[in-house]
XYZ file of C-alpha atoms in Angstrom:
366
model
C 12.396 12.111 -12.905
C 14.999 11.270 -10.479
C 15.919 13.112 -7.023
C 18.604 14.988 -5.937
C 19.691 13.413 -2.531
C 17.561 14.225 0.309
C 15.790 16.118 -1.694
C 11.081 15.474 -1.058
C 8.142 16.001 -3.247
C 5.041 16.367 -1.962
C 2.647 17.985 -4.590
C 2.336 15.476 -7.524
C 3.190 16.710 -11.109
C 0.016 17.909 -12.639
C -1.043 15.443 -15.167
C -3.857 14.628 -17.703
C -6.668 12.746 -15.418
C -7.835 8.766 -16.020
C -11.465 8.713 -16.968
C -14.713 8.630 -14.118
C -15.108 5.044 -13.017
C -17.204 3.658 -11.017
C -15.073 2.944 -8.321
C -14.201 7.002 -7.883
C -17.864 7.300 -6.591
C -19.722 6.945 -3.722
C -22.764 5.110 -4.177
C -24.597 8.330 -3.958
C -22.800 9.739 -6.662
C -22.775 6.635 -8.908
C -26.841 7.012 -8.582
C -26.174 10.405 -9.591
C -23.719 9.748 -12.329
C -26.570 7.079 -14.093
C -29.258 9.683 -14.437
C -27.165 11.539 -15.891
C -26.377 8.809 -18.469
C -30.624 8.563 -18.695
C -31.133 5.475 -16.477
C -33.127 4.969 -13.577
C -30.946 5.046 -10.138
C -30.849 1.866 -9.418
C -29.123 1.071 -12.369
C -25.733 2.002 -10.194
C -26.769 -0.796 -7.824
C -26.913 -3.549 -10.471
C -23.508 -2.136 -12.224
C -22.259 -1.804 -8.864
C -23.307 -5.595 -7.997
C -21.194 -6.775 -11.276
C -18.431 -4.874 -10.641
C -17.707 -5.328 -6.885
C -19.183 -8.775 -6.272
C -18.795 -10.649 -9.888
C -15.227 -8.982 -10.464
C -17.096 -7.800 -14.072
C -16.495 -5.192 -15.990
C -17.780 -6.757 -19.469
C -20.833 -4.665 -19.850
C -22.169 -7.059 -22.744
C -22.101 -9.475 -19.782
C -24.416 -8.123 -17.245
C -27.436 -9.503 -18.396
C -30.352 -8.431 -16.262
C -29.146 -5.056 -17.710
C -31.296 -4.110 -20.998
C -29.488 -4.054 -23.924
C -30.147 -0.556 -25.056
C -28.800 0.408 -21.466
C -25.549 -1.494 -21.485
C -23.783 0.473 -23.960
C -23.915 3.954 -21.892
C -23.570 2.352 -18.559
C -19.906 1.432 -19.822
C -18.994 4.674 -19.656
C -18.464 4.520 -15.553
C -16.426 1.096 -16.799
C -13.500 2.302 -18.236
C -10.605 0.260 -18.648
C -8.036 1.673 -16.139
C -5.393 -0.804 -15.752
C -3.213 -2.625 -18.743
C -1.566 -5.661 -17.618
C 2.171 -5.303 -18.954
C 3.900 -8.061 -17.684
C 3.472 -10.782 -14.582
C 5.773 -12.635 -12.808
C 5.305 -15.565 -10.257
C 7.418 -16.715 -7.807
C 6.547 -19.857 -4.722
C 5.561 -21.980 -6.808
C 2.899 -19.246 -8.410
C 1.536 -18.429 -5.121
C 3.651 -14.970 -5.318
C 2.555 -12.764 -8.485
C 3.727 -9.289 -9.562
C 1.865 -7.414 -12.122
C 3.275 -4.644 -13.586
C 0.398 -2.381 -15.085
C -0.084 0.608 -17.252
C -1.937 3.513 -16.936
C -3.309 5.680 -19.484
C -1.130 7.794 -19.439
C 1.851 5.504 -20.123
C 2.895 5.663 -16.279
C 4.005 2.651 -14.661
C 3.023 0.882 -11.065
C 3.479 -2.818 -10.092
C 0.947 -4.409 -7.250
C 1.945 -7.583 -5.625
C -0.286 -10.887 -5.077
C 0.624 -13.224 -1.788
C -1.072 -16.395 -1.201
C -0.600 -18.209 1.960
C -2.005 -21.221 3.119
C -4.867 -18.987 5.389
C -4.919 -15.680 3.806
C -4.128 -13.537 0.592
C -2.547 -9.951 0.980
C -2.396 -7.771 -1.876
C 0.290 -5.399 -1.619
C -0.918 -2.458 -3.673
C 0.455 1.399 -5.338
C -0.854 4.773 -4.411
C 1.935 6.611 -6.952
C 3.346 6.186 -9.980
C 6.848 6.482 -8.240
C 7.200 8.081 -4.971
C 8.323 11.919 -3.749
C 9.924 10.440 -0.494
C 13.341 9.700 -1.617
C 14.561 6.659 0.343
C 18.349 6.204 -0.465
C 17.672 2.107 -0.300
C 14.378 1.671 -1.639
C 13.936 1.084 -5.512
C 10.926 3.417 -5.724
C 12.263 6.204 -3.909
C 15.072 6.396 -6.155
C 12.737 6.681 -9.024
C 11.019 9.755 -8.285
C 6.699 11.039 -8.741
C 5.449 11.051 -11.669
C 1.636 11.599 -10.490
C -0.966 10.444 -8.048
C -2.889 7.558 -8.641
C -6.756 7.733 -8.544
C -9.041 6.241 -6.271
C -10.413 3.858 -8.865
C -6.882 3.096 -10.055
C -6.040 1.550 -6.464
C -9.311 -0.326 -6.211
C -8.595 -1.807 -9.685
C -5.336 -3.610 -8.377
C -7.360 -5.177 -5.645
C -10.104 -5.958 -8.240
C -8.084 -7.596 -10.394
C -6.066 -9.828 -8.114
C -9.630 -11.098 -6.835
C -10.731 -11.562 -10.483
C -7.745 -13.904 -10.713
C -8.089 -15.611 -7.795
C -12.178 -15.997 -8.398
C -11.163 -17.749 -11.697
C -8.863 -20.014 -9.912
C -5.371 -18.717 -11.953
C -3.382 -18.130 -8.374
C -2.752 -22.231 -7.144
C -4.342 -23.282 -4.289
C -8.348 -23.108 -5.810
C -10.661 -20.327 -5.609
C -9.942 -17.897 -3.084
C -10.588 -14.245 -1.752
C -8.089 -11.609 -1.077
C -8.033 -10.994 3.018
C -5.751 -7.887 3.323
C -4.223 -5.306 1.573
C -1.412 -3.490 2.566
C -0.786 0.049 0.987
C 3.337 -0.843 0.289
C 3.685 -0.715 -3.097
C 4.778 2.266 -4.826
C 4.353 5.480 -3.604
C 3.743 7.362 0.284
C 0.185 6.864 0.651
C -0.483 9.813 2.942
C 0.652 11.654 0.473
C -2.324 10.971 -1.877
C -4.659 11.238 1.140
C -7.885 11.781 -0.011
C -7.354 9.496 -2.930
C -6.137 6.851 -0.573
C -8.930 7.021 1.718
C -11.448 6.375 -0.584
C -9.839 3.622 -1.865
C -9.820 2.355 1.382
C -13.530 3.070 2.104
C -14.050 1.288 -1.312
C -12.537 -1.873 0.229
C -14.056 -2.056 3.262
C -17.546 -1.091 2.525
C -20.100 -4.355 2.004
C -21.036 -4.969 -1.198
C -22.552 -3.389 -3.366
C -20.728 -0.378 -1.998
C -17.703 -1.719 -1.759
C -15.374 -5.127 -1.975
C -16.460 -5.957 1.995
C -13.197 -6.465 3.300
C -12.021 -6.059 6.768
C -10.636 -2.773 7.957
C -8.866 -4.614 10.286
C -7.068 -6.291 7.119
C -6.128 -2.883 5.595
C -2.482 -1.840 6.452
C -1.613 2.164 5.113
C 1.850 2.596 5.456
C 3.703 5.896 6.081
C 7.575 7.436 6.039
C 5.864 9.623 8.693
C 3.625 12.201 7.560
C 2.901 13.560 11.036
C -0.274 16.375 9.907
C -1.594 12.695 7.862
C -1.396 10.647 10.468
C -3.370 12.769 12.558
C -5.963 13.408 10.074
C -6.400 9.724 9.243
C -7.018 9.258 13.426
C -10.272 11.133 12.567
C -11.425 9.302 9.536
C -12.958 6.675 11.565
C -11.239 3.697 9.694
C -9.792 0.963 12.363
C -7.336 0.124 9.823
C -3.436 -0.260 10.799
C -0.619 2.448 10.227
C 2.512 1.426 9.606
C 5.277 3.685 10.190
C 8.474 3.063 8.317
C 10.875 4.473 11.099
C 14.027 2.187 9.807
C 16.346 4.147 12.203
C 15.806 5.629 16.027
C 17.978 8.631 16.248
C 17.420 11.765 14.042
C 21.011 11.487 13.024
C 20.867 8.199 10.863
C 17.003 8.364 10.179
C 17.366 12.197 8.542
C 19.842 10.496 5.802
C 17.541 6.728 5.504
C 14.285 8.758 5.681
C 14.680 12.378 4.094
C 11.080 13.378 5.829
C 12.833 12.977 8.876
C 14.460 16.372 8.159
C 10.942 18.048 8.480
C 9.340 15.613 11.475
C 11.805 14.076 13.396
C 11.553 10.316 15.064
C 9.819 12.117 18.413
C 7.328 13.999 16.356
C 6.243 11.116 14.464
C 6.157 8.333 17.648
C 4.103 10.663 19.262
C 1.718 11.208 16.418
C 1.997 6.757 15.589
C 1.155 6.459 19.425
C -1.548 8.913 19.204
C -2.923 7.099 16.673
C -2.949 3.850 18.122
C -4.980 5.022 21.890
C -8.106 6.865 19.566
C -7.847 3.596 17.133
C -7.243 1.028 19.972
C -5.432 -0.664 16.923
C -1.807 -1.964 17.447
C 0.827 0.609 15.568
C 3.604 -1.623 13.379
C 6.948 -0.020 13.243
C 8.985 -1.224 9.707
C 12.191 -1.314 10.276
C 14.572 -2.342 7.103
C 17.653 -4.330 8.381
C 20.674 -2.592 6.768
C 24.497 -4.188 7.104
C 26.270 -2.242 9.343
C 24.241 0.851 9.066
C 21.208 0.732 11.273
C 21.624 -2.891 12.600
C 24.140 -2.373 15.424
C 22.907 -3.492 18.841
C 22.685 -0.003 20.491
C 20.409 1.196 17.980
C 18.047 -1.857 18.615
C 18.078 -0.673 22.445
C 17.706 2.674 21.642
C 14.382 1.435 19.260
C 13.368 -0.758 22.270
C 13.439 1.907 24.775
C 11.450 4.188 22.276
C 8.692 1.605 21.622
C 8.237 -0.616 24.814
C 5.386 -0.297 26.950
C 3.295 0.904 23.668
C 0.637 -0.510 21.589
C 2.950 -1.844 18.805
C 4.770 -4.681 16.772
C 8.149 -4.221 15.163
C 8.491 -5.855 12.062
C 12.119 -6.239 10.978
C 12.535 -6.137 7.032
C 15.761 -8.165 5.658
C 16.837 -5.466 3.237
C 15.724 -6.271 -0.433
C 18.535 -5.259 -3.040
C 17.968 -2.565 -5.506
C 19.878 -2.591 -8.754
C 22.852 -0.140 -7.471
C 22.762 0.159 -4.219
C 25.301 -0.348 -2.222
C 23.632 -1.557 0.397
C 22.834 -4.894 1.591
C 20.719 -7.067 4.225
C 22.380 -7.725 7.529
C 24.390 -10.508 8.343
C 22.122 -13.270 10.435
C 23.989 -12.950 13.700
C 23.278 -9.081 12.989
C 19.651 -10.065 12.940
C 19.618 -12.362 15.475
C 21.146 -9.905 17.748
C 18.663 -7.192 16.701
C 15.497 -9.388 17.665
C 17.356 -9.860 21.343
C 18.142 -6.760 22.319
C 14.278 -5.959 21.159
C 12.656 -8.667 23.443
C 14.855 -7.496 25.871
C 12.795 -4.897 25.956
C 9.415 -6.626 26.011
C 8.648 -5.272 22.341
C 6.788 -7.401 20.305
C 8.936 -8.403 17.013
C 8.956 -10.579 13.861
C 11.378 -10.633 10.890
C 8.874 -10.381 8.085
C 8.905 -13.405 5.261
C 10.866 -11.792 1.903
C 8.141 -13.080 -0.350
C 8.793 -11.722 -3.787
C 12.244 -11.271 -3.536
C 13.212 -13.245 -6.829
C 10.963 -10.868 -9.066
C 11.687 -7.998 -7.691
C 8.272 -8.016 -5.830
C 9.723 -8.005 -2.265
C 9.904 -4.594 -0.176
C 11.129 -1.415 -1.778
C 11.883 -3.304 -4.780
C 9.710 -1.967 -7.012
C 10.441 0.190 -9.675
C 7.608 -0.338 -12.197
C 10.605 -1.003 -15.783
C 9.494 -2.695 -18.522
């Protein structure tokens, strides 16, 4: 379901649900949910062992569990994610999978190994209400929420597959995870912040990783980002500004048409003092559209003096668009007038590019 231009969805099609999984509850809950089945409570701790520490989901396989038990403890097991189709890129270091849901909807999550960390870049939305003129997604419209177990399983999986050594480089662990895939995060909130509480809580609760390696990403959902101040989560926002007047940013960034670039600075920078975590402001590189050097002083004016990082994004083509990355002078330009400024800035690595895996390139076709 495509978008007219400009035009936002925020309330997700109602659609058919993906069965309980594990991963939906709390551990409190999943204690709950096995009595229900008949078992003794801590019964969830064991499954909950398997499936957050072993990267199992092979019921058969959990052998301390009794055999009489196993069958009925599948049922918080389901299969959630169908692997449709991956792609590699660096020399295999760089995997996309795209993945079915139940339902028949589509999402891709993306797999980065460097030589001292693994990011997962994972989806929140089958497609993605915001409506982004240059980004692939955007273009592509909602077609529903993802659940909470549905984002955990991308994560799952890429540690599965990196556990059984199939990402070069030997057995590793996945470090971050960065909620950039498809889809505006914030606007699957609660769904999102469980996930997120599933990551970072120690096992058996949870996958134990970092908050500080979490990264949620936002167009600039001001009410969101105020809510997730509260959650208690140190984890990073990321604010995909790509333009700093209203002007530009309310045709790049249709939500800036209902918060403009004040509202949401002062809701990123509010952010950042109750976090004490350092805000990251995306910023997509576009050929002669946002990449002028007033704009970049204008940004650096906006920003310096804060607790932030710009991260400049070479734009990624989209089948279409007609659009393209800056030219490197462009760039270079950009990154002066910035420091300048004393803002912090980096031109982020287009890993993925080749597959279509890089930023606001995917689009989830088979």
């Amino acid at each position: 379901m495509s978008q007219q231009p400009g035009q936002l969805t925020f309330v997700a099609p109602r659609r058919a649900k993906p069965a309980r999984h594990l991963a939906d509850l709390s551990m409190a809950d999943r204690r709950a949910a096995v009595t229900e089945l008949g078992e003794k409570a801590f019964r969830a701790d064991q499954l909950s062992r398997h499936y957050f520490e072993r990267l199992t989901t092979d019921v058969q396989a959990m052998t301390d569990l009794p055999a009489a038990s196993r069958d009925k403890l599948s049922a918080l097991l389901p299969p959630l994610l169908t692997s449709v189709r991956e792609q590699t890129t660096d020399r295999g270091t760089t995997r996309k999978t795209l993945w079915r849901l139940f339902d028949g909807a589509l999402v891709e999550s993306v797999l980065m190994r460097y030589p001292d960390r693994v990011t997962m870049c994972v989806s929140s939305q089958a497609g993605c209400g915001m409506n982004c003129p240059f980004c692939a997604t955007g273009q592509a419209g909602l077609t529903r929420n993802m659940s909470t177990a549905e984002i955990v399983e991308q994560v799952v999986a890429g540690a599965r597959a990196l556990a059984a050594g199939e990402v070069p480089g030997g057995p590793g662990r996945v470090n971050n995870v960065v909620f950039m895939g498809m889809g505006e995060p914030l606007a699957n909130y609660k769904q999102v912040i469980q996930a997120v509480r599933r990551l970072v809580e120690p096992a058996p609760h949870g996958l134990g990783i970092s908050a500080r390696g979490v990264t949620v990403s936002t167009v600039g959902l001001v009410p969101a980002i105020g809510k997730l101040a509260d959650e208690g989560l140190p984890v990073t926002l990321a604010l995909s500004l790509h333009a700093p007047d209203d002007e530009l940013r309310d045709t790049l960034v249709p939500i800036n048409t209902r918060w403009k670039v004040a509202e949401v600075l002062d809701a990123a920078w509010a952010y950042a003092a109750k976090t004490k975590r350092r805000v990251s402001i995306e910023y997509a590189l576009i050929k002669d559209i946002n990449d002028q050097e007033w704009r970049a002083d204008l940004l650096g004016k906006l920003v310096k003096n804060k607790l932030v990082h710009v991260n400049l994004i070479p734009l990624n083509p989209t089948p279409g668009s007609k659009w393209t990355a800056s030219r490197p002078e462009d760039e270079r330009a950009f990154v002066r007038r910035l420091e300048l400024h004393g803002v912090p800035v980096t031109v982020r690595d287009t890993r993925g590019r080749e597959i279509d895996g890089a930023c606001g390139q995917l689009a989830a076709a088979e």
